[in-house]
Amino acid sequence: MTTENAYSEAMLGTTRLSEAAGRVLTALEAAGSEAWIVGGWVRDALLGNAPGDVDVATSAPWQESEAALEVAGLRVRETGVAHGTVTAIIGHEGVEITTYRVDGPYEDGRHPAFVEFTDEIERDLARRDLTVNAMAWHPARGLLDPFGGAEDLEAGVIRAVGDPRARFEEDGLRVLRAVRFAARLGFSIEEETQTAVRELAPLLSRVSFERIGAELRGILAAGAGGWPLREEREAMFAAIPELAPMEGFAQRSRYHSLDVLDHVCRVMDYVEVYTGGVASEELRWCALLHDIGKPRTLWVDERGQGHFYGHPAEGMAMTDEILRRFALPHDLRRRITTLVRLHDRPVQPTRASVLSILADLDELCPGAAPHLVRELMVVKRADAMAKAPAYRDYALEVDELDRMARELLSEDAPYRVADLAISGSDILEASGRAPGPWVGEVLRTLLREVMAGGLADAPDALASRAATIARALA
Ligand code: ATP
Ligand code: MG
């Protein structure tokens, strides 16, 4: 069955409504329901940014939406019927359709005691968090904007819908959502909303770690460098309490002219500079958390100089704990903790030293060294630039390390036992001895010697050296 799409030419600004969304509107209206495009799509289309998923709000209860969509020949999934949501699947696109909703009272600072459905779009828009997210658009009826979202978009302002304090008290996550959208759009936060963000940030303690983690990932994905931590530290500290002791934490060290927090903000800025604003998620988390272990590891020597021995190991443990809390994907967490652990490891511009950092990366995060070494260099460069002026030229040395790492990788220089031109079974066979842990010991010794440059990675040279080592071990 084919469905006529009455809105196939519909545009908002320079953004065309997808054919899928047009078909959904047509299907719902054919059944006598009212429907609007709402939320993020409207915001992004007005900004001329590439819009994400389309969300549709409708007067129809979900059962009626489902029936109307099926009559129009569309596939439907019941993706959240408790909240009135079904999803139409059209080709590769999913369009969420949600019944107009008013939230019941919030009793716990994170979700409404119940949701109530309504047939008024204005009431649905009023429950939304920010004015820029509380607009509806219809291809024939145009923009519905009861809270001045378009004007705020124009002015670059993030403003809560209604009384910011009341809205944040309903759901503490909105504090972080305000920061996320300000970071992503490069907007400022309107004064009253900003005051509420500062004062009510502690409400985040009532919100689940999963929701906080998802917003934090969104904040980092905005690529705003140190801005969130510098300007919205109350919200960031409430989201990750371990960040707070970095504020005003004097480093008492000639290497540093800033406190730990300002240093971290600058590293976050430089990471964006060095990656052209498209740093990976692991780099951004690493920049945020690389010195998280410093406040706990300060040791002041007899001349009054501060040292932070062990801060990378402490930082790695703390980072792991924080990222587990937010249920970040396991692989991502491992890449981040690896970078935090090694960010301060000295590397010299020699083959041996660069190979040894590759080996360390591989040990902590097997298989990821070729990619992680490049990211580690970005962190090291950014870290150097955020130190006292006299120590910034280390960043130039990092350029040389980076060049060497690329060269070693392109010539397949060995940094793992498996890279050697000899295998465990070769060694066993040549020796005639029974297998045992000694084989691994021989291989590791060979690798160390090859990496140090004293032994060629060639089968004959390795075999004869292996025999000597094996004899010494016997
Ligand atoms: P994104 O492109 O990041 O997905 P979005 O605007 O679609 O942006 P979502 O988090 O997907 O953001 O939420 C969809 C819409 O639902 C928002 O535009 C907003 O209107 C509303 N919304 C989401 N979360 C909340 C919340 N915690 N409180 C109030 N309204 C919310
Ligand atoms: Mg969305």
Coordinates of N, CA, C and O in Angstrom, one line a residue, residues 12-87:
L12 N 11.8 23.8 6.8 CA 11.9 24.8 7.9 C 13.3 25.4 7.7 O 14.3 24.7 7.9
G13 N 13.3 26.7 7.4 CA 14.6 27.3 7.1 C 15.1 26.6 5.9 O 14.5 26.5 4.9
T14 N 16.4 26.1 6.0 CA 17.0 25.5 4.8 C 16.9 23.9 5.0 O 17.4 23.2 4.2
T15 N 16.2 23.5 6.1 CA 16.1 22.1 6.4 C 14.8 21.4 5.8 O 13.7 21.9 6.1
R16 N 15.0 20.4 5.0 CA 13.8 19.7 4.5 C 13.4 18.7 5.5 O 14.2 17.9 6.1
L17 N 12.0 18.6 5.7 CA 11.5 17.6 6.6 C 11.7 16.2 5.8 O 11.5 16.1 4.6
S18 N 12.1 15.2 6.6 CA 12.3 13.9 5.9 C 11.0 13.4 5.4 O 10.0 13.7 5.9
E19 N 11.2 12.6 4.4 CA 10.0 11.9 3.8 C 9.3 11.1 4.9 O 8.0 11.1 5.0
A20 N 10.1 10.4 5.7 CA 9.5 9.6 6.7 C 8.6 10.4 7.6 O 7.5 10.0 8.0
A21 N 9.1 11.5 8.1 CA 8.4 12.3 9.0 C 7.1 12.9 8.4 O 6.0 12.9 9.0
G22 N 7.2 13.2 7.1 CA 6.0 13.7 6.4 C 4.9 12.6 6.3 O 3.7 12.9 6.5
R23 N 5.4 11.4 6.1 CA 4.4 10.3 6.0 C 3.7 10.0 7.3 O 2.5 9.7 7.4
V24 N 4.5 10.2 8.4 CA 3.9 10.0 9.8 C 2.8 11.1 10.0 O 1.7 10.8 10.4
L25 N 3.1 12.4 9.7 CA 2.2 13.4 9.9 C 0.9 13.1 9.1 O -0.2 13.2 9.6
T26 N 1.1 12.8 7.8 CA 0.0 12.5 6.9 C -0.9 11.4 7.5 O -2.1 11.5 7.5
A27 N -0.2 10.3 7.9 CA -1.0 9.2 8.4 C -1.8 9.5 9.7 O -3.0 9.2 9.8
L28 N -1.2 10.3 10.6 CA -1.9 10.7 11.8 C -3.1 11.6 11.5 O -4.2 11.4 12.1
E29 N -2.9 12.5 10.6 CA -3.9 13.5 10.3 C -5.1 12.8 9.5 O -6.2 13.2 9.7
A30 N -4.7 11.8 8.7 CA -5.7 11.1 8.0 C -6.7 10.4 8.9 O -7.9 10.2 8.6
A31 N -6.2 10.1 10.1 CA -7.1 9.4 11.1 C -7.7 10.5 12.0 O -8.4 10.1 13.0
G32 N -7.6 11.7 11.7 CA -8.3 12.8 12.5 C -7.5 13.3 13.7 O -8.1 14.1 14.5
S33 N -6.2 12.9 13.8 CA -5.5 13.4 15.0 C -4.7 14.7 14.6 O -4.5 15.0 13.4
E34 N -4.3 15.4 15.6 CA -3.4 16.6 15.4 C -2.0 16.1 15.7 O -1.8 15.3 16.5
A35 N -1.0 16.7 14.9 CA 0.4 16.3 15.1 C 1.3 17.4 14.8 O 1.0 18.3 13.9
W36 N 2.4 17.5 15.5 CA 3.4 18.5 15.3 C 4.8 17.8 15.4 O 5.0 16.8 16.1
I37 N 5.7 18.5 14.7 CA 7.2 18.1 14.9 C 7.6 18.9 16.1 O 7.3 20.1 16.2
V38 N 8.3 18.3 17.1 CA 8.7 19.0 18.3 C 10.1 18.8 18.7 O 10.8 17.9 18.1
G39 N 10.6 19.6 19.6 CA 11.9 19.4 20.3 C 13.1 19.7 19.4 O 13.1 20.7 18.6
G40 N 14.1 18.8 19.5 CA 15.4 19.0 18.9 C 15.4 19.3 17.4 O 16.2 20.1 17.0
W41 N 14.5 18.6 16.7 CA 14.5 18.8 15.3 C 14.2 20.2 14.9 O 14.9 20.9 14.0
V42 N 13.2 20.8 15.6 CA 12.8 22.2 15.3 C 13.9 23.1 15.6 O 14.3 24.0 14.8
R43 N 14.5 22.9 16.8 CA 15.7 23.8 17.2 C 16.8 23.7 16.2 O 17.3 24.8 15.7
D44 N 17.2 22.5 15.8 CA 18.3 22.4 14.9 C 18.0 22.9 13.5 O 18.9 23.5 12.9
A45 N 16.8 22.7 13.1 CA 16.4 23.2 11.7 C 16.4 24.7 11.7 O 16.9 25.4 10.8
L46 N 15.9 25.4 12.8 CA 15.9 26.8 12.8 C 17.3 27.4 12.8 O 17.6 28.5 12.3
L47 N 18.2 26.6 13.4 CA 19.6 27.1 13.5 C 20.4 26.8 12.2 O 21.5 27.3 12.0
G48 N 19.7 26.0 11.3 CA 20.4 25.6 10.1 C 21.4 24.5 10.4 O 22.3 24.3 9.5
N49 N 21.4 23.9 11.5 CA 22.3 22.8 11.8 C 21.7 21.5 11.3 O 20.5 21.4 11.2
A50 N 22.5 20.5 11.0 CA 22.0 19.2 10.6 C 21.1 18.6 11.7 O 21.6 18.4 12.8
P51 N 19.9 18.4 11.5 CA 19.0 18.0 12.6 C 19.2 16.5 12.8 O 19.6 15.7 11.9
G52 N 18.9 16.0 14.0 CA 19.0 14.6 14.4 C 17.7 14.0 14.1 O 17.0 14.3 13.2
D53 N 17.3 13.1 15.0 CA 16.0 12.3 14.8 C 14.8 13.3 14.9 O 14.9 14.3 15.6
V54 N 13.8 12.9 14.2 CA 12.5 13.7 14.3 C 11.6 13.1 15.3 O 11.4 11.9 15.4
D55 N 11.1 14.0 16.2 CA 10.1 13.6 17.2 C 8.8 14.3 16.8 O 8.8 15.4 16.5
V56 N 7.8 13.4 16.9 CA 6.4 13.9 16.6 C 5.6 13.9 17.8 O 5.7 12.9 18.6
A57 N 4.8 14.9 18.1 CA 3.9 14.9 19.2 C 2.5 14.9 18.6 O 2.2 15.5 17.6
T58 N 1.6 14.1 19.3 CA 0.2 14.0 18.7 C -0.8 14.0 19.8 O -0.6 13.6 20.9
S59 N -2.0 14.5 19.4 CA -3.2 14.4 20.3 C -3.7 13.0 20.6 O -4.4 12.7 21.5
A60 N -3.3 12.1 19.7 CA -3.9 10.7 19.7 C -3.2 9.9 20.8 O -2.0 9.9 21.0
P61 N -4.0 9.1 21.6 CA -3.4 8.1 22.4 C -2.6 7.1 21.6 O -2.9 7.0 20.4
W62 N -1.6 6.5 22.2 CA -0.7 5.7 21.4 C -1.3 4.6 20.6 O -0.9 4.3 19.5
Q63 N -2.4 4.0 21.2 CA -3.1 2.9 20.5 C -3.7 3.4 19.1 O -3.6 2.8 18.1
E64 N -4.2 4.7 19.2 CA -4.7 5.3 18.0 C -3.6 5.6 17.0 O -3.8 5.4 15.8
S65 N -2.5 6.1 17.5 CA -1.4 6.4 16.6 C -0.9 5.1 15.9 O -0.7 5.1 14.7
E66 N -0.8 4.1 16.7 CA -0.3 2.8 16.1 C -1.3 2.4 15.0 O -0.8 2.0 13.9
A67 N -2.5 2.4 15.3 CA -3.5 2.0 14.3 C -3.4 2.8 13.0 O -3.4 2.3 11.9
A68 N -3.4 4.2 13.2 CA -3.3 5.1 12.1 C -2.1 4.8 11.2 O -2.1 4.8 10.0
L69 N -0.9 4.6 11.9 CA 0.3 4.3 11.1 C 0.2 3.0 10.4 O 0.7 2.9 9.2
E70 N -0.4 2.0 11.0 CA -0.5 0.7 10.4 C -1.4 0.8 9.2 O -1.1 0.2 8.1
V71 N -2.5 1.5 9.3 CA -3.4 1.7 8.2 C -2.7 2.3 7.0 O -2.9 2.0 5.9
A72 N -1.8 3.2 7.3 CA -1.0 3.9 6.3 C 0.2 3.0 5.7 O 1.0 3.4 4.9
G73 N 0.2 1.8 6.3 CA 1.2 0.8 5.8 C 2.6 1.0 6.4 O 3.6 0.5 5.9
L74 N 2.7 1.7 7.5 CA 4.0 1.9 8.2 C 4.2 0.8 9.3 O 3.3 0.4 9.9
R75 N 5.5 0.5 9.5 CA 5.8 -0.5 10.5 C 5.9 0.3 11.9 O 6.5 1.3 11.9
V76 N 5.4 -0.3 12.9 CA 5.4 0.4 14.2 C 6.0 -0.5 15.3 O 5.7 -1.7 15.4
R77 N 6.8 0.2 16.2 CA 7.3 -0.6 17.3 C 6.8 0.2 18.6 O 6.8 1.4 18.6
E78 N 6.4 -0.6 19.6 CA 5.9 0.0 20.8 C 7.1 0.2 21.7 O 7.5 -0.6 22.5
T79 N 7.8 1.4 21.6 CA 9.0 1.6 22.2 C 9.0 2.3 23.6 O 9.9 2.3 24.3
G80 N 7.8 2.8 24.0 CA 7.7 3.4 25.3 C 6.2 3.7 25.6 O 5.9 4.9 25.9
V81 N 5.4 2.7 25.5 CA 3.9 3.0 25.5 C 3.5 3.5 26.9 O 2.5 4.2 27.0
A82 N 4.3 3.2 28.0 CA 3.9 3.7 29.3 C 4.0 5.2 29.3 O 3.2 5.9 30.0
H83 N 4.8 5.8 28.4 CA 4.9 7.3 28.3 C 4.2 7.8 27.0 O 4.4 8.9 26.6
G84 N 3.5 6.9 26.4 CA 2.7 7.3 25.2 C 3.5 7.3 23.9 O 3.2 8.0 23.0
T85 N 4.7 6.5 23.9 CA 5.5 6.6 22.7 C 5.5 5.3 21.9 O 5.7 4.2 22.4
V86 N 5.3 5.5 20.6 CA 5.6 4.4 19.6 C 6.5 4.9 18.6 O 6.7 6.2 18.5
T87 N 7.2 4.0 17.9 CA 8.2 4.5 16.8 C 7.8 3.9 15.5 O 7.6 2.7 15.4

